[in-house]
Amino acid sequence: IRAARVGRYVVDEKNRNAMVKPVTSIPILLKKGDTVLAEVRFIRSSMVIADVIHVKGESRRISGDTNGTLRVSEISQSYVKDPAYEFSSGDIIRARVTQVNPNIQLETKDSNLGVIKGLCTKCRHTLIKKDNILECENCGNKERRRTAIDYGNYDLNNL
């Protein structure tokens, strides 16, 4: 007899069964309601495409498809004319999963969701939040984003 997974062989003589307890943890599958970190890849007129890179409370990487879509109607409580005013390619965002199948859908409507790390569009250095403006200390460029309330104070283990 061969086990389907690697692990420790455990015998339960009272219930007369045997099993293999896995040594490694099970790969993460996204669920509706998960809070995730994602990196913005593409911005279109009606949506943002982001690559999900981390799930709150998990230490393992995500298995399966990690491309998430953030529709313009799911970015903010208020009207958003163009997603390019809210996000930029390379930004790290905190988002909530609203749908997993057939594709990953995200939303950033709550105040704790949005950009947590932004990059300057001119020199790609990290932007620093000053009041409601993001400023690049390297080149002085000033930009606006749809930032999370705790922009710049992020920890992968405490999204």
XYZ file of N, CA and C in Angstrom:
477
model
N 0.858 -1.187 0.000
C 0.000 0.000 0.000
C 0.894 1.236 0.000
N 0.537 2.232 -0.827
C 1.287 3.488 -0.899
C 0.374 4.646 -0.530
N 0.952 5.614 0.160
C 0.197 6.811 0.540
C 0.179 7.805 -0.612
N -0.863 8.622 -0.661
C -0.994 9.640 -1.706
C -0.219 10.903 -1.357
N 0.254 11.015 -0.122
C 1.019 12.189 0.295
C 2.140 11.793 1.241
N 3.115 12.684 1.382
C 4.252 12.443 2.269
C 3.847 12.847 3.679
N 4.218 12.003 4.663
C 3.877 12.336 6.038
C 4.246 11.231 7.003
N 3.682 11.338 8.216
C 3.923 10.343 9.265
C 2.796 9.318 9.276
N 3.171 8.063 9.360
C 2.214 6.961 9.433
C 1.659 6.894 10.855
N 0.334 6.968 10.997
C -0.312 6.954 12.308
C -1.363 5.841 12.316
N -1.314 5.010 13.371
C -2.272 3.912 13.514
C -3.170 4.203 14.707
N -4.481 4.100 14.493
C -5.475 4.261 15.555
C -6.051 2.869 15.815
N -5.472 2.182 16.819
C -5.872 0.802 17.078
C -7.280 0.704 17.640
N -7.724 1.723 18.370
C -9.066 1.706 18.946
C -10.122 1.685 17.838
N -9.960 2.544 16.834
C -10.917 2.611 15.722
C -10.512 1.737 14.535
N -9.382 1.076 14.684
C -8.872 0.149 13.684
C -8.715 0.798 12.307
N -7.999 1.950 12.295
C -7.683 2.556 10.998
C -6.281 3.145 11.032
N -5.764 3.370 9.860
C -4.424 3.939 9.716
C -4.506 5.109 8.740
N -3.618 6.087 8.954
C -3.600 7.240 8.054
C -2.204 7.839 8.003
N -1.998 8.704 7.043
C -0.738 9.423 6.921
C -1.026 10.890 7.212
N -0.425 11.411 8.294
C -0.568 12.834 8.615
C 0.467 13.599 7.807
N 0.030 14.604 7.041
C 0.978 15.321 6.182
C 2.037 16.065 6.980
N 3.258 16.084 6.437
C 4.372 16.793 7.060
C 4.325 18.271 6.677
N 3.890 18.549 5.457
C 3.812 19.933 4.982
C 2.368 20.407 5.018
N 2.203 21.725 5.003
C 0.852 22.272 5.002
C 0.243 22.189 3.603
N -1.057 22.293 3.554
C -1.793 22.204 2.299
C -1.704 23.545 1.569
N -1.519 23.542 0.246
C -1.455 24.808 -0.502
C -2.713 25.655 -0.286
N -2.532 26.959 -0.342
C -3.627 27.894 -0.083
C -4.505 28.042 -1.316
N -5.810 27.956 -1.103
C -6.790 28.246 -2.140
C -7.562 29.479 -1.693
N -7.716 30.446 -2.580
C -8.440 31.666 -2.238
C -9.910 31.372 -1.991
N -10.502 32.139 -1.044
C -11.920 32.025 -0.737
C -12.541 33.419 -0.768
N -13.823 33.488 -1.039
C -14.546 34.755 -1.012
C -14.419 35.342 0.391
N -14.076 36.630 0.485
C -13.917 37.298 1.768
C -12.482 37.388 2.245
N -11.551 36.645 1.622
C -10.135 36.722 1.997
C -9.595 38.128 1.758
N -8.755 38.602 2.676
C -8.029 39.852 2.478
C -6.669 39.482 1.917
N -6.299 40.131 0.812
C -5.076 39.763 0.098
C -4.227 40.985 -0.224
N -2.947 40.729 -0.480
C -2.062 41.734 -1.064
C -1.915 41.371 -2.530
N -1.907 42.387 -3.382
C -1.760 42.151 -4.816
C -0.910 43.254 -5.424
N -0.209 42.915 -6.498
C 0.592 43.898 -7.221
C -0.127 44.263 -8.513
N -0.361 45.563 -8.710
C -1.044 46.040 -9.909
C -0.156 45.786 -11.124
N -0.711 45.128 -12.142
C 0.032 44.805 -13.364
C -0.393 45.684 -14.539
N -1.700 45.744 -14.798
C -2.222 46.503 -15.937
C -3.409 47.338 -15.491
N -3.579 48.479 -16.135
C -4.733 49.329 -15.862
C -5.430 49.597 -17.188
N -6.720 49.287 -17.208
C -7.533 49.560 -18.390
C -8.615 50.564 -17.992
N -9.397 51.029 -18.940
C -10.398 52.056 -18.652
C -11.503 51.571 -17.713
N -11.777 50.279 -17.694
C -12.866 49.766 -16.865
C -12.418 48.820 -15.757
N -11.121 48.515 -15.689
C -10.663 47.574 -14.665
C -9.159 47.642 -14.449
N -8.755 47.021 -13.343
C -7.341 46.897 -12.983
C -7.045 45.403 -12.885
N -5.929 44.974 -13.456
C -5.485 43.579 -13.347
C -4.342 43.554 -12.335
N -4.477 42.705 -11.306
C -3.461 42.622 -10.255
C -3.119 41.164 -9.984
N -1.881 40.924 -9.589
C -1.395 39.587 -9.270
C -1.437 39.405 -7.756
N -2.284 38.498 -7.268
C -2.409 38.244 -5.828
C -1.126 37.576 -5.351
N -0.479 38.189 -4.331
C 0.816 37.678 -3.876
C 0.809 37.147 -2.445
N -0.234 37.474 -1.666
C -0.246 37.034 -0.269
C -1.675 37.053 0.265
N -1.993 36.090 1.142
C -3.293 36.035 1.801
C -3.090 36.286 3.286
N -3.931 37.129 3.870
C -3.834 37.461 5.292
C -3.859 36.197 6.151
N -2.904 36.118 7.070
C -2.852 35.016 8.016
C -2.228 33.738 7.489
N -1.735 33.748 6.279
C -1.135 32.551 5.689
C 0.345 32.782 5.425
N 1.144 31.733 5.593
C 2.577 31.865 5.339
C 2.983 31.257 4.001
N 2.140 30.389 3.460
C 2.456 29.749 2.172
C 1.964 30.581 1.010
N 2.546 30.314 -0.156
C 2.111 30.990 -1.382
C 0.778 30.397 -1.848
N 0.117 31.139 -2.690
C -1.179 30.732 -3.216
C -0.974 29.743 -4.357
N -1.830 28.718 -4.410
C -1.755 27.786 -5.531
C -2.839 28.149 -6.541
N -2.604 27.806 -7.782
C -3.587 28.085 -8.824
C -3.428 29.479 -9.402
N -4.478 29.939 -10.060
C -4.475 31.238 -10.722
C -4.376 32.357 -9.689
N -3.512 33.340 -9.950
C -3.350 34.466 -9.019
C -3.692 35.805 -9.664
N -4.160 35.800 -10.913
C -4.537 37.052 -11.568
C -5.927 37.475 -11.118
N -5.996 38.643 -10.482
C -7.266 39.164 -10.010
C -7.695 40.373 -10.815
N -8.999 40.572 -10.915
C -9.562 41.710 -11.626
C -10.287 42.601 -10.632
N -10.012 43.887 -10.729
C -10.664 44.885 -9.884
C -11.448 45.800 -10.815
N -12.769 45.597 -10.878
C -13.608 46.416 -11.754
C -13.698 47.832 -11.210
N -13.890 48.794 -12.094
C -13.927 50.204 -11.711
C -15.012 50.465 -10.657
N -16.123 49.741 -10.703
C -17.212 49.925 -9.736
C -16.867 49.380 -8.353
N -15.800 48.578 -8.249
C -15.399 47.975 -6.976
C -14.194 48.668 -6.344
N -13.747 49.788 -6.912
C -12.566 50.493 -6.406
C -12.891 51.351 -5.193
N -13.986 52.092 -5.258
C -14.305 53.056 -4.210
C -15.813 53.152 -4.025
N -16.237 53.676 -2.856
C -17.658 53.922 -2.602
C -18.171 55.019 -3.524
N -17.291 55.976 -3.859
C -17.681 57.085 -4.728
C -17.368 56.752 -6.189
N -17.841 57.608 -7.089
C -17.661 57.402 -8.526
C -16.190 57.502 -8.911
N -15.722 56.553 -9.707
C -14.349 56.558 -10.220
C -14.430 56.672 -11.737
N -13.884 57.762 -12.268
C -13.923 58.000 -13.712
C -12.941 57.095 -14.451
N -11.731 56.993 -13.913
C -10.674 56.233 -14.583
C -9.792 55.573 -13.522
N -9.613 54.245 -13.578
C -8.770 53.559 -12.591
C -7.333 54.070 -12.551
N -6.860 54.681 -13.633
C -5.488 55.205 -13.679
C -5.301 56.361 -12.703
N -6.398 57.000 -12.252
C -6.312 58.055 -11.241
C -6.195 57.467 -9.831
N -6.521 56.191 -9.687
C -6.561 55.541 -8.375
C -5.361 54.632 -8.118
N -4.844 54.006 -9.159
C -3.751 53.048 -9.044
C -2.733 53.271 -10.150
N -1.535 52.717 -9.946
C -0.496 52.761 -10.970
C 0.179 51.391 -11.019
N 0.696 51.039 -12.164
C 1.371 49.759 -12.334
C 2.529 49.636 -11.339
N 2.598 48.498 -10.652
C 3.642 48.263 -9.656
C 3.209 48.546 -8.231
N 2.067 49.228 -8.040
C 1.563 49.492 -6.690
C 1.218 48.180 -5.992
N 1.446 48.137 -4.681
C 1.007 47.005 -3.863
C -0.290 47.442 -3.198
N -1.351 46.656 -3.404
C -2.658 47.000 -2.846
C -3.137 45.919 -1.885
N -3.947 46.354 -0.924
C -4.666 45.421 -0.054
C -6.096 45.400 -0.592
N -6.623 44.210 -0.843
C -7.955 44.083 -1.425
C -8.694 42.913 -0.786
N -9.989 42.855 -1.036
C -10.812 41.746 -0.548
C -11.294 40.947 -1.759
N -11.276 39.625 -1.630
C -11.748 38.740 -2.693
C -13.274 38.710 -2.645
N -13.920 39.037 -3.781
C -15.385 39.008 -3.853
C -15.892 37.813 -4.652
N -15.012 37.210 -5.436
C -15.382 36.052 -6.252
C -14.109 35.285 -6.591
N -14.210 33.959 -6.630
C -13.051 33.130 -6.957
C -13.231 32.427 -8.300
N -14.433 31.953 -8.590
C -14.692 31.240 -9.848
C -15.725 31.974 -10.676
N -15.590 32.060 -11.966
C -14.572 31.467 -12.822
C -13.248 32.223 -12.788
N -13.237 33.469 -12.284
C -11.969 34.194 -12.141
C -11.987 34.995 -10.846
N -10.812 35.423 -10.405
C -10.688 36.142 -9.137
C -11.122 37.592 -9.325
N -12.100 38.018 -8.514
C -12.573 39.402 -8.512
C -12.208 40.015 -7.162
N -11.730 41.262 -7.189
C -11.300 41.963 -5.983
C -12.093 43.247 -5.799
N -12.051 43.801 -4.582
C -12.637 45.112 -4.308
C -11.805 45.844 -3.272
N -11.833 47.193 -3.341
C -11.062 48.035 -2.412
C -11.927 49.160 -1.854
N -13.204 48.918 -1.613
C -14.131 49.973 -1.192
C -13.929 50.439 0.251
N -13.504 49.569 1.150
C -13.341 49.952 2.557
C -12.109 50.831 2.749
N -12.089 51.596 3.848
C -10.977 52.527 4.103
C -9.658 51.815 4.393
N -9.720 50.568 4.867
C -8.478 49.829 5.138
C -7.950 49.114 3.894
N -8.656 49.253 2.775
C -8.249 48.632 1.517
C -7.779 49.704 0.544
N -6.860 49.332 -0.340
C -6.323 50.272 -1.326
C -4.814 50.127 -1.409
N -4.157 51.157 -1.925
C -2.702 51.126 -2.090
C -2.035 51.211 -0.721
N -1.113 50.281 -0.430
C -0.342 50.345 0.813
C 1.118 50.675 0.534
N 1.519 50.517 -0.742
C 2.865 50.912 -1.161
C 2.789 51.333 -2.620
N 3.100 52.598 -2.872
C 3.057 53.122 -4.232
C 4.445 53.451 -4.734
N 4.624 53.332 -6.041
C 5.901 53.656 -6.666
C 5.740 54.880 -7.554
N 6.752 55.728 -7.547
C 6.769 56.933 -8.372
C 6.709 56.537 -9.850
N 5.856 57.214 -10.606
C 5.735 56.894 -12.030
C 6.921 57.402 -12.842
N 7.717 58.307 -12.267
C 8.874 58.846 -12.987
C 10.156 58.064 -12.705
N 10.444 57.792 -11.414
C 11.729 57.160 -11.077
C 11.591 55.802 -10.384
N 10.353 55.357 -10.084
C 10.046 54.056 -9.474
C 10.505 53.913 -8.027
N 10.825 55.013 -7.335
C 11.121 54.956 -5.908
C 9.803 54.932 -5.128
N 9.846 54.482 -3.876
C 8.657 54.411 -3.042
C 8.149 55.813 -2.713
N 6.826 55.980 -2.802
C 6.195 57.257 -2.489
C 5.893 57.345 -0.998
N 6.053 58.541 -0.429
C 5.774 58.807 0.981
C 4.476 59.606 1.061
N 3.579 59.235 1.991
C 2.301 59.938 2.123
C 2.476 61.190 2.972
N 2.060 62.327 2.411
C 2.054 63.607 3.117
C 0.673 64.202 2.931
N -0.120 64.211 4.015
C -1.541 64.572 3.963
C -2.245 63.618 2.995
N -2.876 64.130 1.944
C -3.560 63.262 0.981
C -2.777 63.088 -0.311
N -1.536 63.549 -0.332
C -0.687 63.484 -1.522
C 0.450 62.494 -1.274
N 0.835 61.766 -2.308
C 2.000 60.891 -2.235
C 3.146 61.605 -2.927
N 4.278 61.689 -2.232
C 5.418 62.434 -2.757
C 6.650 61.545 -2.829
N 7.403 61.705 -3.916
C 8.648 60.965 -4.097
C 9.785 61.792 -3.512
N 10.487 61.232 -2.535
C 11.614 61.943 -1.926
C 12.823 61.971 -2.847
N 12.845 61.105 -3.856
C 13.968 61.057 -4.785
C 13.893 62.166 -5.841
N 12.736 62.310 -6.497
C 12.627 63.279 -7.597
C 11.642 64.418 -7.327
N 10.904 64.354 -6.205
C 9.972 65.419 -5.861
C 8.615 65.317 -6.535
N 8.386 64.286 -7.331
C 7.108 64.092 -8.022
C 5.985 63.901 -7.004
N 4.808 64.511 -7.268
C 3.638 64.374 -6.393
C 2.532 63.677 -7.163
N 1.904 62.686 -6.506
C 0.869 61.884 -7.155
C -0.281 61.613 -6.196
N -1.412 61.226 -6.754
C -2.585 60.829 -5.971
C -2.864 59.352 -6.229
N -3.352 58.675 -5.194
C -3.745 57.272 -5.315
C -4.942 57.032 -4.403
N -5.573 55.880 -4.580
C -6.643 55.427 -3.694
C -5.937 54.623 -2.590
N -5.446 55.337 -1.566
C -4.624 54.703 -0.535
C -5.470 54.099 0.578
N -4.934 53.061 1.191
C -5.526 52.502 2.399
C -5.234 53.474 3.534
N -6.035 53.435 4.571
C -5.896 54.363 5.693
C -4.521 54.254 6.356
N -3.898 53.077 6.273
C -2.587 52.863 6.901
C -1.466 52.779 5.863
N -1.553 53.557 4.792
C -0.544 53.543 3.728
C 0.861 53.648 4.329
N 1.752 52.782 3.874
C 3.145 52.814 4.320
C 3.419 52.048 5.595
N 2.388 51.698 6.355
C 2.557 50.953 7.612
C 1.984 49.551 7.449
N 2.576 48.774 6.591
C 2.046 47.445 6.317
C 2.983 46.367 6.825
N 2.387 45.234 7.144
C 3.106 44.054 7.601
C 2.399 42.858 6.971
N 3.137 42.002 6.295
C 2.517 40.869 5.612
C 1.695 39.989 6.543
N 2.054 39.922 7.809
C 1.330 39.070 8.746
C 0.139 39.769 9.376
N 0.015 41.071 9.153
C -1.092 41.823 9.734
C -1.660 42.758 8.676
N -2.372 42.179 7.720
C -2.922 42.973 6.629
C -4.022 43.847 7.155
